[in-house]
Each structure stands twice: as structure tokens, then as C-alpha cells.
PDB file of C-alpha atoms in Angstrom:
ATOM      1  CA  MET P   1    -163.838   8.400 -46.595  1.00  0.00           C
ATOM      2  CA  THR P   2    -165.918   9.382 -43.532  1.00  0.00           C
ATOM      3  CA  ILE P   3    -169.548   8.790 -43.359  1.00  0.00           C
ATOM      4  CA  ARG P   4    -170.085  12.441 -43.813  1.00  0.00           C
ATOM      5  CA  ASP P   5    -168.000  12.684 -46.946  1.00  0.00           C
ATOM      6  CA  ARG P   6    -170.104   9.595 -48.690  1.00  0.00           C
ATOM      7  CA  LEU P   7    -173.299  11.025 -47.902  1.00  0.00           C
ATOM      8  CA  GLU P   8    -172.531  14.235 -48.934  1.00  0.00           C
ATOM      9  CA  GLN P   9    -171.208  13.014 -52.239  1.00  0.00           C
ATOM     10  CA  VAL P  10    -174.818  11.013 -52.156  1.00  0.00           C
ATOM     11  CA  ILE P  11    -177.131  13.738 -52.003  1.00  0.00           C
ATOM     12  CA  THR P  12    -175.053  16.426 -54.076  1.00  0.00           C
ATOM     13  CA  ALA P  13    -174.315  14.035 -56.981  1.00  0.00           C
ATOM     14  CA  PRO P  14    -176.950  13.814 -59.189  1.00  0.00           C
ATOM     15  CA  PRO P  15    -177.920  10.303 -60.153  1.00  0.00           C
ATOM     16  CA  ALA P  16    -176.434   8.558 -63.039  1.00  0.00           C
ATOM     17  CA  VAL P  17    -179.562   8.211 -65.895  1.00  0.00           C
ATOM     18  CA  PHE P  18    -177.979   7.403 -69.293  1.00  0.00           C
ATOM     19  CA  GLY P  19    -175.069   4.994 -69.825  1.00  0.00           C
ATOM     20  CA  GLU P  20    -172.023   5.974 -71.641  1.00  0.00           C
ATOM     21  CA  PRO P  21    -172.972   4.471 -75.585  1.00  0.00           C
ATOM     22  CA  LEU P  22    -171.627   1.516 -76.957  1.00  0.00           C
ATOM     23  CA  GLU P  23    -171.170   0.667 -80.424  1.00  0.00           C
ATOM     24  CA  THR P  24    -171.826  -3.286 -81.636  1.00  0.00           C
ATOM     25  CA  ALA P  25    -170.018  -4.674 -84.036  1.00  0.00           C
ATOM     26  CA  ASP P  26    -173.148  -4.291 -86.681  1.00  0.00           C
ATOM     27  CA  GLY P  27    -172.402  -0.746 -85.948  1.00  0.00           C
ATOM     28  CA  SER P  28    -175.700  -0.055 -83.742  1.00  0.00           C
ATOM     29  CA  THR P  29    -175.490   2.122 -80.718  1.00  0.00           C
ATOM     30  CA  VAL P  30    -176.824   0.773 -77.462  1.00  0.00           C
ATOM     31  CA  LEU P  31    -177.644   3.942 -74.908  1.00  0.00           C
ATOM     32  CA  THR P  32    -178.315   1.628 -71.075  1.00  0.00           C
ATOM     33  CA  VAL P  33    -181.062   3.946 -69.184  1.00  0.00           C
ATOM     34  CA  THR P  34    -181.615   3.814 -65.390  1.00  0.00           C
ATOM     35  CA  ARG P  35    -183.457   4.879 -63.226  1.00  0.00           C
ATOM     36  CA  GLY P  36    -180.892   6.768 -60.162  1.00  0.00           C
ATOM     37  CA  GLY P  37    -180.615   5.374 -57.270  1.00  0.00           C
ATOM     38  CA  GLY P  38    -179.819   7.599 -54.075  1.00  0.00           C
ATOM     39  CA  PHE P  39    -179.438   7.733 -50.241  1.00  0.00           C
ATOM     40  CA  GLY P  40    -177.572   4.089 -50.381  1.00  0.00           C
ATOM     41  CA  ARG P  41    -180.619   2.665 -53.517  1.00  0.00           C
ATOM     42  CA  ALA P  42    -178.913   1.064 -55.640  1.00  0.00           C
ATOM     43  CA  PRO P  43    -180.143   2.587 -59.752  1.00  0.00           C
ATOM     44  CA  ARG P  44    -182.327   0.587 -61.475  1.00  0.00           C
ATOM     45  CA  PRO P  45    -182.403  -0.801 -65.111  1.00  0.00           C
ATOM     46  CA  LEU P  46    -185.468   0.866 -67.383  1.00  0.00           C
ATOM     47  CA  GLY P  47    -184.335  -0.138 -70.633  1.00  0.00           C
ATOM     48  CA  ILE P  48    -181.999   0.369 -73.206  1.00  0.00           C
ATOM     49  CA  PHE P  49    -181.700   2.514 -76.613  1.00  0.00           C
ATOM     50  CA  VAL P  50    -180.664   0.964 -79.661  1.00  0.00           C
ATOM     51  CA  VAL P  51    -180.054   3.024 -82.443  1.00  0.00           C
ATOM     52  CA  HIS P  52    -179.309   1.571 -85.946  1.00  0.00           C
ATOM     53  CA  ASP P  53    -179.451   3.120 -89.521  1.00  0.00           C
ATOM     54  CA  GLY P  54    -180.598   6.375 -88.104  1.00  0.00           C
ATOM     55  CA  ARG P  55    -183.357   4.707 -85.936  1.00  0.00           C
ATOM     56  CA  ALA P  56    -184.056   4.574 -82.392  1.00  0.00           C
ATOM     57  CA  ASP P  57    -185.940   1.782 -80.705  1.00  0.00           C
ATOM     58  CA  TRP P  58    -186.925   1.027 -76.584  1.00  0.00           C
ATOM     59  CA  VAL P  59    -186.502  -2.239 -75.618  1.00  0.00           C
ATOM     60  CA  PRO P  60    -187.539  -2.300 -71.578  1.00  0.00           C
ATOM     61  CA  ALA P  61    -186.012  -4.070 -69.065  1.00  0.00           C
ATOM     62  CA  VAL P  62    -188.429  -6.493 -67.629  1.00  0.00           C
ATOM     63  CA  ASP P  63    -188.269  -7.617 -63.919  1.00  0.00           C
ATOM     64  CA  SER P  64    -189.790 -10.769 -64.003  1.00  0.00           C
ATOM     65  CA  THR P  65    -188.781 -11.700 -60.736  1.00  0.00           C
ATOM     66  CA  ARG P  66    -191.478  -9.074 -59.406  1.00  0.00           C
ATOM     67  CA  ILE P  67    -193.968  -9.698 -61.581  1.00  0.00           C
ATOM     68  CA  ALA P  68    -193.602 -13.193 -60.396  1.00  0.00           C
ATOM     69  CA  GLN P  69    -194.240 -12.194 -56.757  1.00  0.00           C
ATOM     70  CA  LEU P  70    -197.148  -9.682 -57.790  1.00  0.00           C
ATOM     71  CA  GLY P  71    -198.622 -13.686 -58.467  1.00  0.00           C
ATOM     72  CA  GLU P  72    -197.516 -15.242 -55.449  1.00  0.00           C
ATOM     73  CA  TRP P  73    -199.050 -12.092 -53.312  1.00  0.00           C
ATOM     74  CA  ILE P  74    -202.276 -12.551 -55.034  1.00  0.00           C
ATOM     75  CA  GLY P  75    -202.226 -16.322 -54.073  1.00  0.00           C
ATOM     76  CA  LEU P  76    -201.704 -15.405 -50.579  1.00  0.00           C
ATOM     77  CA  LEU P  77    -204.350 -13.005 -50.472  1.00  0.00           C
ATOM     78  CA  THR P  78    -206.933 -15.157 -52.881  1.00  0.00           C
ATOM     79  CA  GLY P  79    -206.451 -18.014 -49.985  1.00  0.00           C
ATOM     80  CA  VAL P  80    -206.778 -15.586 -46.714  1.00  0.00           C
ATOM     81  CA  ILE P  81    -210.314 -14.369 -48.568  1.00  0.00           C
ATOM     82  CA  ALA P  82    -211.234 -18.146 -49.353  1.00  0.00           C
ATOM     83  CA  ALA P  83    -210.311 -18.803 -45.449  1.00  0.00           C
ATOM     84  CA  LEU P  84    -211.855 -15.988 -44.066  1.00  0.00           C
ATOM     85  CA  ALA P  85    -215.142 -16.518 -45.815  1.00  0.00           C
ATOM     86  CA  ILE P  86    -215.508 -20.269 -45.005  1.00  0.00           C
ATOM     87  CA  LEU P  87    -214.711 -19.939 -40.899  1.00  0.00           C
ATOM     88  CA  ARG P  88    -216.992 -17.332 -40.945  1.00  0.00           C
ATOM     89  CA  ARG P  89    -220.343 -19.144 -42.789  1.00  0.00           C
ATOM     90  CA  PRO P  90    -219.922 -22.977 -43.380  1.00  0.00           C
ATOM     91  CA  PRO P  91    -220.834 -23.552 -47.028  1.00  0.00           C
ATOM     92  CA  TRP P  92    -223.202 -26.173 -45.682  1.00  0.00           C
ATOM     93  CA  PRO P  93    -226.801 -25.541 -45.045  1.00  0.00           C
ATOM     94  CA  ASP P  94    -228.188 -24.796 -41.455  1.00  0.00           C
ATOM     95  CA  LEU P  95    -228.751 -28.848 -40.076  1.00  0.00           C
ATOM     96  CA  ARG P  96    -231.849 -28.498 -37.538  1.00  0.00           C
ATOM     97  CA  ARG P  97    -234.318 -30.783 -35.946  1.00  0.00           C
ATOM     98  CA  ARG P  98    -237.522 -28.824 -35.883  1.00  0.00           C
TER      99      ARG P  98
END
């Protein structure tokens, strides 16, 4: 397969959003949902639909690494802002002889 064929396949094929329905042992049907990739990006999971006894429930997929990374960035930004505030104006008063 050439690069041109692969690019045409990626551009023309619509990204898959819903997976194949799966039957579980208790009679539930599970349907996966992804945000389609494209242009070399991998699809990202959004969650699953669980159909049981005629009722559909949505279970979202939570990316805990993304949440942890956001917390790390907020902490780093807070540290940088605090350091800049201290370096520009020290917290102690001016000590001058009059």
C-alpha cells in the first residue's frame, strides 16, 4: 500500500463512531462509542451505552491521566506566578535608615 492510497483511505473513509454491539452473559447489550480519529490520529473513547431490560444507560469514559496532568499544570503555573511575585517585590518591608 502506497502513501497515497493510505491518505485516500484516511480522508475518504468516515471515522467509526459506534462499535459493534456485544451481548453479555446477563442479557445486556454493550455498545462502545468513540470520537473518530482521522489524519493519522487514533480514535478516543467517549463511553459506552448499556442496554438492559429496555433501558439504555450512558457510562462515560474518564481519562484520569488527562485530569492529573491538568492538576500538574495548574500547580506549576501557581508556583511560577508566586515566584515572580516574590522576585519582583519581596514580602518584607523596605528597611532604610533615615
